[in-house]
Amino acid sequence: MAIFPKSWTTPRVELDKASKIWLTIASFAIPLLLWSLVSYVPFLWHPDIKVTDPGNVSYFREGTLVKKEIFEREVDKRLAIKGENPANIPQGIPANPVYLPAPHEVALAMYTAFTTPPKRFNEPWLHQSLWHSVQIIFWGFFWSMVFGVPLGILAGTYDSASRIIEPFTEFFRYLPAPAFGALAVAILGIYDAPKIAIIFIGTFFQMVLIVATTTRKLNMALVEAALTLGCKGKSLIRRVILPGVLPDLFRDMRILLGWAWTYLIVAELIGTSSGITWFITQQARYKNFDNVFAAILMIGILGIVTDMILAKLGKRMFPWHNAG
Amino acid sequence: MTETTMNIENAHPLDKWVTPEIAARNDRIEIRPVALEIKQLHKSFEHKGKVNKVLNGIDFTTHKREFICVVGPSGCGKSTLARLVAGLEQKESGHILVEGKEVTEPGPDRGMVFQSYSLFPWMSVKQNVMFGLTQAGMARNTAEAEALQWIDLVGLSKFVDAYPHQLSGGMKQRVAIIRALANQPKILLMDEPFAALDPKNRLKMQQYLLEIWRNIDITIFFITHDLDEAIYLADRILVLDANPGRVKEVVKVPLPRPRADDTLLTEEFLATKAYLESLVHPPETEEEESMEDKLSMVRMVPVNAEVPDIY
């Protein structure tokens, strides 16, 4: 018997249910396994030494991480002295650098990050930071959709609209959104407005072009059928084009929402740092890298959970799509 | 009959099948009001700077409640002709008049059924049929009642709330037909509507269509490449020539109405088909083509193979 079922190596063939589940689990398990190996197997990497007994080395403390060479130098110095008291020789175990916490530490941090009160009383708790980030994303993306979707649909429907909208949009989308940070702060102040503006700039121009392309892909026969049924102009857009592209539009929005998250970190750094980015930079400053990892993972989890919910919602809302 | 035998010189090859009843019916059609008039219609397409003449001076007139089929070799512009009448393409010059009114843009007075199923996939059968009615400003309740009648007419009452992806090809086309007819158009344009169906379903749909046509005040302009279909359905067949498309001949189908079930096997049917065949694919060019198309195939099966020859 082969190691893999035949269907695994047949191009574009749907897998059986068990294979699907196993592979999905493996998709997460493999990176986790690699991370665990590097973290828990002492002879893999581990360039530092965690001091368990400082001996008589003045600058060692129990629990400090030192480079392996430095530690060995201090040990050698003491071994060179004849009759040195063994208690003076420092002891330690191999360890990874502070910026690579082990899985269990990050897992613990996922919980403690929420339960640990902020260092100063006027600083936000983690859940407050996260909620702030979600709001920034929401408003940035909301305004993108308010302007981007109608413009995209217009451009996809009328060639004239496409000519007047798309060339400039095409140019503008190459301007990196973060480059507008200073400008946004100058115009909109230091609080949330410039952050929302960055998310907007990062997603709006892409959205116009993607929505236009999606609209153009709508089956021409549907538009022509509508025309011969006496439907044109505004009601053509409302009754045929919009519902016709809605499933694909929904998928586009899911993809673009992912982009919005990538712009979030830059957006939150401009003006006064806020949200999850503030939390991450703050924790990095205290060298709480387990918290940093936990926060990054939280963004990932938030992103994938939103996407999964939207995907399920899409299937329910557009049952005719991709069927039959 | 006597007339045709007298001047046998310029007699039409199909004349001998025209019985007095068929002739009388053709005469009755001709005195009906004109439904569609096409005058000196020209159309070209431009592709990469090269102008391609598709229709070159088409003249054609149909009468009310007439069933017209358009046939011709591929590239004769028969689909373009239907799309021009629908208003989906802009003509270059000439006139298209529907009951005396010039066609400038698509409108509900000219219904169209496409080959690709063009039902709105997000609407149920009922909503699809109601589409044109509510668009024309009819109240929802009235439109719904009317739609249900149409759906009943084509025997899809069980599928009122079904969505297009749940229907078979034939059912979809039935819905597409009544969706167009619900608007009470003057002409129903059909662009190879049954080409994607299997032969059995196609025949069934043809019978359905004739039944609908008989019961509704509608002129049908039906594009097809299937000569059997054209003869079975049409009163007159407009035969187009290709490159550029022009009228080769308008053939009056010498078959009685209503069509009998065995019409397709009768002598007059086969004679009409042979005649159309000679118009659409003239014999001399066909020979030339087949000579060119012959494959220069080398024998690649060894003589001592298990199956050395297929004959």
XYZ file of C-alpha atoms in Angstrom:
635
model
C 0.000 0.000 0.000
C 1.191 3.452 -0.867
C 1.834 5.995 1.836
C -0.566 8.487 0.266
C -3.931 7.718 -1.264
C -3.810 8.012 -5.063
C -6.094 11.047 -4.992
C -3.393 13.102 -3.267
C -1.238 13.102 -6.381
C -3.981 13.361 -9.012
C -4.295 16.901 -10.328
C -7.470 18.797 -9.531
C -9.358 15.944 -7.992
C -11.417 16.488 -4.882
C -10.134 14.609 -1.852
C -12.156 12.344 0.377
C -13.370 13.776 3.639
C -10.830 12.065 5.901
C -7.891 13.239 3.780
C -9.224 16.768 3.836
C -9.445 16.810 7.621
C -6.006 15.254 8.072
C -4.339 17.649 5.684
C -6.008 20.661 7.261
C -4.803 19.565 10.673
C -1.328 18.928 9.267
C -1.317 22.384 7.728
C -1.277 23.829 11.240
C 0.493 20.937 12.950
C 3.631 21.029 10.790
C 4.621 24.639 11.550
C 3.732 24.061 15.199
C 5.869 20.925 15.240
C 8.858 22.770 13.766
C 8.458 25.526 16.328
C 8.234 22.963 19.129
C 11.353 21.143 17.901
C 13.389 24.325 17.874
C 12.029 25.291 21.281
C 12.239 22.010 23.192
C 15.111 19.985 21.687
C 18.206 21.409 23.436
C 20.798 20.672 20.736
C 18.748 22.321 17.985
C 19.907 25.929 17.804
C 19.716 27.169 21.459
C 22.499 29.752 21.116
C 22.092 31.154 24.642
C 22.527 29.849 28.169
C 19.983 30.435 30.856
C 21.799 30.850 34.146
C 20.527 28.557 36.893
C 23.316 29.287 39.376
C 25.315 32.492 38.914
C 28.310 31.186 40.936
C 30.458 34.156 41.788
C 30.053 35.950 38.424
C 29.033 39.413 39.485
C 26.793 40.262 36.554
C 24.987 36.907 36.329
C 21.618 36.577 37.974
C 19.503 33.469 38.213
C 17.362 33.347 35.067
C 19.447 35.750 32.930
C 20.108 34.759 29.363
C 23.709 35.101 28.208
C 25.440 34.254 24.963
C 27.011 30.833 25.015
C 30.582 32.214 24.423
C 30.331 34.636 27.314
C 29.070 31.948 29.632
C 31.826 29.532 28.584
C 34.452 32.234 29.012
C 33.337 32.843 32.569
C 33.320 29.108 33.284
C 36.778 28.651 31.767
C 38.139 31.553 33.839
C 37.051 29.802 37.001
C 38.223 26.365 35.921
C 41.674 27.841 35.280
C 42.039 28.720 38.999
C 43.356 25.699 40.869
C 41.305 24.657 43.849
C 38.470 27.010 42.999
C 35.400 26.414 45.055
C 32.928 24.499 42.787
C 30.170 26.704 44.128
C 31.810 29.643 42.380
C 31.398 28.029 38.952
C 28.221 29.275 37.255
C 25.665 26.732 36.080
C 23.226 27.059 33.209
C 21.123 25.283 30.608
C 20.969 25.884 26.853
C 18.166 28.257 25.901
C 16.757 30.090 22.926
C 17.021 33.877 22.652
C 14.413 35.975 24.390
C 12.686 36.779 21.076
C 11.781 33.134 20.453
C 9.460 31.988 23.232
C 8.344 28.373 23.300
C 4.794 27.387 22.257
C 3.632 26.795 25.812
C 4.834 30.235 26.891
C 2.915 31.884 24.057
C -0.139 29.784 24.810
C 0.016 30.899 28.403
C 0.544 34.500 27.330
C -2.604 34.300 25.198
C -4.449 33.954 28.460
C -2.369 36.083 30.827
C -2.177 38.975 28.366
C -5.879 39.442 28.908
C -5.762 39.038 32.679
C -2.706 41.180 33.370
C -3.666 44.752 34.186
C -1.844 47.483 32.251
C 1.308 48.872 33.818
C -0.143 52.322 34.198
C -3.718 52.954 35.226
C -4.530 55.082 32.158
C -3.314 52.504 29.700
C -5.832 50.195 27.995
C -6.258 46.512 28.714
C -5.478 44.149 25.865
C -9.106 43.562 24.984
C -9.583 47.318 24.786
C -6.621 47.618 22.453
C -7.947 44.852 20.259
C -11.394 46.374 20.143
C -9.869 49.704 19.169
C -8.046 48.023 16.265
C -11.217 46.304 15.099
C -12.985 49.658 15.046
C -10.218 51.272 12.983
C -10.417 48.428 10.454
C -14.173 48.576 10.374
C -14.408 52.293 9.670
C -11.559 52.344 7.172
C -13.066 49.438 5.290
C -16.568 50.800 5.612
C -15.662 54.076 3.918
C -13.731 52.167 1.264
C -16.837 50.162 0.468
C -19.143 53.176 0.517
C -17.118 54.812 -2.251
C -15.258 51.910 -3.854
C -18.125 49.539 -4.619
C -20.371 52.025 -6.473
C -17.437 53.427 -8.435
C -16.244 49.929 -9.303
C -19.682 48.844 -10.457
C -20.037 51.978 -12.581
C -16.627 51.394 -14.140
C -17.481 47.768 -14.817
C -20.822 48.630 -16.380
C -20.083 51.652 -18.547
C -16.975 51.917 -20.659
C -17.090 55.693 -20.282
C -17.015 55.435 -16.489
C -14.176 52.944 -16.736
C -12.135 55.382 -18.856
C -12.563 58.248 -16.441
C -12.146 56.290 -13.201
C -9.662 53.511 -13.841
C -6.522 55.170 -15.269
C -6.083 57.444 -12.251
C -7.011 54.668 -9.822
C -4.506 52.399 -11.512
C -1.821 55.054 -10.921
C -2.831 55.813 -7.371
C -2.832 52.213 -6.220
C 0.934 52.119 -6.725
C 1.408 54.896 -4.189
C 2.100 53.073 -0.912
C -0.552 53.907 1.645
C 1.902 54.301 4.567
C 3.627 57.088 2.599
C 0.581 59.224 3.300
C 0.998 58.819 7.057
C 2.611 62.187 7.760
C 0.180 63.934 5.451
C -2.783 62.244 7.069
C -1.625 63.337 10.511
C -1.121 66.920 9.311
C -4.621 67.019 7.892
C -6.601 64.806 10.222
C -4.827 65.150 13.586
C -3.101 62.523 15.685
C -5.954 60.294 16.811
C -8.080 57.795 14.885
C -8.900 59.750 11.743
C -5.486 59.452 10.039
C -5.390 55.724 10.862
C -8.764 55.200 9.243
C -7.513 57.236 6.292
C -4.528 54.906 5.817
C -6.768 51.835 5.800
C -9.011 53.649 3.344
C -6.146 54.578 1.007
C -4.741 51.071 1.224
C -7.984 49.352 0.226
C -10.079 51.875 -1.724
C -8.082 52.002 -4.960
C -7.642 48.257 -5.130
C -11.322 47.849 -4.423
C -12.427 50.056 -7.312
C -10.323 48.056 -9.760
C -11.265 44.647 -8.385
C -14.976 45.462 -8.279
C -14.806 46.815 -11.834
C -13.166 43.616 -13.055
C -15.701 41.483 -11.205
C -18.561 43.487 -12.689
C -17.167 43.080 -16.175
C -17.124 39.309 -15.684
C -20.894 39.193 -15.239
C -22.405 37.028 -17.970
C -23.282 39.394 -20.825
C -26.309 37.273 -21.699
C -27.936 38.303 -18.408
C -27.465 41.982 -19.211
C -28.744 41.492 -22.745
C -31.738 39.493 -21.534
C -32.555 42.308 -19.124
C -32.273 44.881 -21.913
C -34.680 42.949 -24.099
C -37.069 42.792 -21.154
C -37.155 46.572 -21.001
C -34.744 47.007 -18.106
C -32.064 49.660 -18.530
C -30.122 52.420 -16.795
C -30.433 52.649 -13.041
C -32.857 49.772 -12.736
C -30.518 47.576 -14.800
C -27.799 48.182 -12.219
C -30.141 47.699 -9.296
C -32.084 44.666 -10.531
C -29.523 42.777 -12.602
C -25.921 43.899 -12.291
C -25.789 44.320 -8.525
C -27.500 41.040 -7.623
C -25.588 39.311 -10.415
C -22.180 40.261 -9.097
C -23.072 40.144 -5.401
C -21.602 36.676 -4.681
C -18.310 37.586 -6.355
C -18.371 40.998 -4.739
C -18.709 39.314 -1.374
C -15.657 37.153 -2.104
C -13.696 40.254 -3.212
C -14.548 41.983 0.049
C -13.262 39.002 2.016
C -9.927 39.205 0.220
C -9.703 42.967 0.611
C -10.530 42.763 4.298
C -7.345 40.737 4.649
C -5.453 43.613 3.054
C -6.996 46.018 5.517
C -5.445 44.013 8.385
C -2.015 44.274 6.818
C -2.327 48.046 6.676
C -3.527 48.182 10.277
C -0.090 47.888 11.877
C 1.324 50.793 9.881
C -1.822 52.823 10.374
C -1.700 52.426 14.144
C 1.901 53.553 14.325
C 1.180 57.007 12.937
C 0.098 59.803 15.207
C -0.369 58.383 18.677
C 0.298 54.680 18.655
C -2.846 52.786 19.531
C -4.677 49.496 19.421
C -3.007 46.137 19.128
C 0.092 47.775 17.621
C 0.550 49.882 20.735
C 0.292 46.698 22.778
C 2.852 44.917 20.611
C 5.421 47.736 20.665
C 4.907 48.220 24.386
C 5.434 44.527 25.163
C 8.475 44.368 22.870
C 9.958 47.251 24.840
C 9.530 45.246 28.069
C 10.984 42.218 26.229
C 7.772 40.278 26.828
C 8.091 38.513 23.520
C 5.624 35.843 24.542
C 3.027 38.606 24.679
C 4.188 39.930 21.303
C 3.713 36.507 19.748
C 0.371 36.134 21.441
C -0.824 39.470 20.045
C 0.322 38.612 16.523
C -1.449 35.272 16.786
C -4.584 37.005 17.987
C -4.635 39.130 14.832
C -4.278 35.956 12.787
C -7.045 34.192 14.677
C -9.338 37.205 14.454
C -8.672 37.395 10.719
C -9.267 33.740 9.937
C -12.334 33.476 12.149
C -13.896 36.526 10.468
C -13.110 35.064 7.077
C -14.564 31.673 7.961
C -17.743 33.282 9.250
C -18.048 35.377 6.097
C -17.416 32.321 3.896
C -20.176 30.376 5.651
C -22.450 33.404 5.435
C -21.721 33.715 1.720
C -22.658 30.092 1.103
C -25.920 30.629 2.880
C -26.735 33.940 1.207
C -25.946 32.910 -2.353
C -27.063 29.288 -2.700
C -27.323 29.578 -6.485
C -23.679 30.544 -6.842
C -21.338 27.839 -8.146
C -24.217 25.365 -8.081
C -25.263 23.223 -11.008
C -50.971 22.734 -59.366
C -52.059 23.146 -62.970
C -50.397 26.528 -63.139
C -47.065 25.221 -62.021
C -47.070 22.311 -64.441
C -47.834 24.671 -67.325
C -44.745 26.844 -67.063
C -42.401 24.103 -65.931
C -39.374 26.118 -67.111
C -39.279 28.537 -64.155
C -41.089 26.308 -61.708
C -39.665 26.067 -58.204
C -38.444 22.549 -57.320
C -40.666 22.506 -54.242
C -43.808 23.673 -56.036
C -45.074 20.153 -56.646
C -45.520 19.639 -52.913
C -47.620 22.751 -52.439
C -51.165 21.500 -52.074
C -54.075 23.898 -52.594
C -54.555 24.037 -48.800
C -50.955 25.057 -48.229
C -51.115 27.595 -51.038
C -54.335 29.047 -49.630
C -52.756 29.340 -46.182
C -49.679 31.062 -47.622
C -51.966 33.525 -49.380
C -53.780 34.207 -46.140
C -50.473 34.914 -44.397
C -49.470 37.383 -47.057
C -52.541 39.552 -46.612
C -51.906 39.882 -42.862
C -50.394 43.137 -41.601
C -46.613 43.394 -41.651
C -44.908 42.627 -38.344
C -41.262 43.140 -39.186
C -39.755 44.897 -42.139
C -36.031 44.870 -42.866
C -34.884 47.167 -45.646
C -31.385 47.323 -47.144
C -29.788 46.412 -43.854
C -26.003 46.612 -43.719
C -23.717 45.695 -40.867
C -19.936 45.466 -40.546
C -17.695 44.633 -37.663
C -14.262 46.062 -37.248
C -11.579 43.840 -35.858
C -7.993 45.070 -35.524
C -8.551 47.692 -38.183
C -9.960 45.176 -40.643
C -13.560 45.817 -41.621
C -15.580 42.658 -41.963
C -18.892 42.942 -43.766
C -21.394 40.722 -42.028
C -24.722 41.692 -43.567
C -24.909 43.158 -47.035
C -28.249 44.649 -47.982
C -30.820 42.405 -46.330
C -34.420 42.872 -47.442
C -37.087 40.847 -45.718
C -40.666 41.197 -44.566
C -42.649 39.070 -42.143
C -46.350 39.099 -41.481
C -48.151 38.910 -38.194
C -48.133 35.539 -36.433
C -45.797 34.123 -39.026
C -43.120 31.658 -37.996
C -39.825 32.513 -39.682
C -36.663 30.473 -39.447
C -33.306 31.814 -40.519
C -30.673 29.336 -41.705
C -27.348 29.694 -43.434
C -23.742 28.543 -43.289
C -21.688 29.651 -40.310
C -20.557 33.237 -40.662
C -23.638 34.325 -42.607
C -24.609 36.738 -39.859
C -27.851 35.092 -38.821
C -27.248 35.723 -35.138
C -26.221 39.283 -35.902
C -29.489 39.739 -37.765
C -31.486 38.674 -34.708
C -29.380 40.884 -32.435
C -29.910 43.844 -34.758
C -33.674 43.348 -34.625
C -33.435 43.067 -30.834
C -31.485 46.322 -30.775
C -28.473 44.717 -29.093
C -26.282 45.723 -32.051
C -26.294 49.011 -33.932
C -26.954 48.828 -37.650
C -24.662 50.496 -40.151
C -27.367 51.551 -42.558
C -30.846 50.526 -43.647
C -34.055 50.145 -41.709
C -35.565 47.720 -39.254
C -39.234 48.418 -38.670
C -41.346 46.586 -36.129
C -44.985 47.286 -36.897
C -43.860 50.430 -38.670
C -41.625 51.692 -35.848
C -37.894 52.021 -36.374
C -35.743 49.934 -34.022
C -33.094 51.994 -32.216
C -32.478 50.203 -28.917
C -33.526 47.064 -27.053
C -37.083 47.116 -25.822
C -39.775 44.857 -24.405
C -41.683 44.841 -27.719
C -39.043 42.448 -29.063
C -38.514 39.508 -26.732
C -35.402 37.435 -27.080
C -34.429 33.917 -26.092
C -30.725 33.148 -26.145
C -28.905 29.881 -26.634
C -27.081 30.205 -23.336
C -29.636 30.061 -20.584
C -29.991 33.639 -19.561
C -32.292 33.235 -16.580
C -31.345 35.345 -13.587
C -29.806 32.756 -11.261
C -30.697 34.628 -8.072
C -34.390 34.681 -8.924
C -36.903 31.857 -8.680
C -38.820 30.788 -11.781
C -41.714 32.998 -10.740
C -39.495 36.021 -10.140
C -37.815 35.524 -13.512
C -41.157 35.521 -15.295
C -42.330 38.531 -13.287
C -39.185 40.496 -14.124
C -40.375 42.201 -17.301
C -43.857 42.763 -15.915
C -42.757 44.610 -12.788
C -40.193 46.463 -14.873
C -43.062 47.790 -16.991
C -44.644 49.078 -13.809
C -47.194 46.350 -13.155
C -48.214 45.891 -9.522
C -46.601 42.911 -7.800
C -49.839 41.040 -7.190
C -51.041 41.358 -10.767
C -47.607 40.446 -12.094
C -47.484 37.395 -9.861
C -50.909 36.184 -10.958
C -49.951 36.651 -14.580
C -46.596 34.916 -14.128
C -48.302 31.928 -12.528
C -50.588 31.605 -15.544
C -47.629 31.587 -17.901
C -45.792 29.048 -15.784
C -48.879 26.857 -15.790
C -49.059 27.157 -19.588
C -45.673 25.479 -19.990
C -46.348 22.909 -17.286
C -43.877 24.148 -14.688
C -46.345 24.812 -11.873
C -44.394 22.496 -9.598
C -41.273 24.588 -10.109
C -42.685 28.031 -9.393
C -40.280 28.608 -6.506
C -37.369 26.601 -7.898
C -34.174 28.351 -8.883
C -32.690 28.054 -12.379
C -29.824 25.820 -11.263
C -32.375 23.260 -10.116
C -33.961 22.999 -13.598
C -33.010 20.951 -16.656
C -31.920 22.663 -19.870
C -35.318 22.256 -21.496
C -37.140 23.645 -18.463
C -34.809 26.637 -18.364
C -35.560 27.449 -21.975
C -39.294 27.121 -21.342
C -38.962 29.680 -18.564
C -36.854 31.918 -20.818
C -39.556 31.735 -23.491
C -42.428 32.633 -21.196
C -40.327 35.323 -19.517
C -40.028 36.970 -22.924
C -43.651 36.282 -23.865
C -45.073 37.644 -20.610
C -44.093 41.108 -21.822
C -46.440 40.590 -24.781
C -43.809 41.432 -27.378
C -44.699 41.888 -31.022
C -41.865 39.610 -32.085
C -40.111 36.781 -30.321
C -36.491 36.505 -31.427
C -34.885 33.158 -30.764
C -31.171 32.694 -31.308
C -30.535 28.947 -31.573
C -32.467 28.389 -28.354
C -32.475 24.592 -28.500
C -28.958 24.009 -29.821
C -27.656 22.913 -26.412
C -30.421 20.363 -25.827
C -30.229 16.656 -26.598
C -32.246 15.505 -29.659
C -35.177 14.095 -27.702
C -35.627 17.209 -25.596
C -35.126 19.412 -28.626
C -38.041 17.768 -30.430
C -40.190 18.134 -27.345
C -39.306 21.807 -27.058
C -40.088 22.340 -30.742
C -43.531 20.851 -30.207
C -44.007 23.028 -27.127
C -43.003 26.102 -29.065
C -45.455 25.384 -31.904
C -48.185 24.861 -29.337
C -47.394 28.174 -27.634
C -47.170 29.978 -30.968
C -50.577 28.641 -31.987
C -52.219 30.002 -28.861
C -50.557 33.393 -28.624
C -50.494 36.436 -30.845
C -46.799 36.336 -31.634
C -44.520 36.501 -34.648
C -41.482 34.280 -34.252
C -38.077 34.941 -35.768
C -36.062 31.825 -35.098
C -32.351 31.477 -35.847
C -31.036 27.944 -36.244
C -28.380 25.927 -38.023
C -30.450 22.760 -37.861
C -32.333 22.377 -41.157
C -34.730 19.747 -39.734
C -35.666 22.189 -37.024
C -36.197 25.007 -39.521
C -38.466 22.940 -41.755
C -40.408 21.486 -38.864
C -41.102 24.885 -37.312
C -41.241 27.519 -40.022
C -43.822 28.917 -42.397
C -41.016 30.446 -44.385
C -37.278 29.921 -44.149
C -34.924 32.798 -44.796
C -31.766 31.295 -46.291
C -28.700 33.491 -45.976
C -25.465 33.362 -47.932
C -22.162 33.841 -46.137
C -19.340 36.357 -46.524
C -20.986 38.769 -46.737
C -24.417 37.729 -45.510
C -27.216 38.356 -47.972
C -30.558 36.800 -48.745
C -30.097 33.730 -50.911
C -33.707 32.697 -51.011
C -36.864 32.718 -48.970
C -38.283 29.205 -48.992
C -41.944 28.588 -48.272
C -42.205 25.305 -46.416
C -44.598 23.013 -48.314
C -45.910 21.202 -45.249
C -49.423 21.313 -43.843
C -50.243 22.791 -40.425
C -50.463 21.520 -37.799
C -47.371 19.430 -38.369
C -47.970 15.704 -38.132
C -45.861 13.581 -35.796
C -44.289 11.759 -38.732
C -43.660 14.939 -40.733
C -39.926 14.436 -40.494
C -40.195 11.193 -42.492
C -42.481 12.391 -45.303
C -41.280 12.743 -48.840
C -42.030 16.470 -48.982
C -40.021 17.038 -45.842
C -37.030 15.194 -47.238
C -37.343 17.013 -50.543
C -37.417 20.354 -48.760
C -34.408 19.345 -46.731
C -32.477 18.261 -49.814
C -33.328 21.566 -51.459
C -32.243 23.606 -48.434
C -29.101 21.540 -48.193
C -28.259 22.478 -51.767
C -28.786 26.146 -50.911
C -26.822 26.184 -47.693
C -24.025 23.895 -48.833
C -23.821 24.115 -52.637
C -22.489 20.745 -53.922
C -19.494 22.030 -55.883
C -17.934 23.922 -53.005
C -18.542 21.014 -50.703
C -16.465 18.772 -52.951
C -13.646 21.288 -53.002
C -13.689 21.532 -49.267
C -13.689 17.816 -48.699
C -10.699 17.449 -50.982
C -8.812 20.039 -48.998
C -9.884 18.603 -45.699
C -8.740 15.060 -46.477
C -6.182 14.022 -43.873
C -2.765 13.040 -45.114
C -2.673 10.079 -42.792
C 0.056 7.479 -42.880
C -0.607 3.903 -41.891
C 0.742 3.482 -38.377
C -0.626 0.038 -37.512
C 1.782 -2.876 -38.131
C 0.418 -5.423 -40.632
C 0.895 -8.226 -38.119
C -0.892 -6.334 -35.349
C -3.631 -8.000 -33.378
C -6.211 -5.949 -35.271
C -4.481 -5.044 -38.559
C -7.513 -3.466 -40.209
C -10.753 -2.057 -38.936
C -12.806 -2.975 -42.031
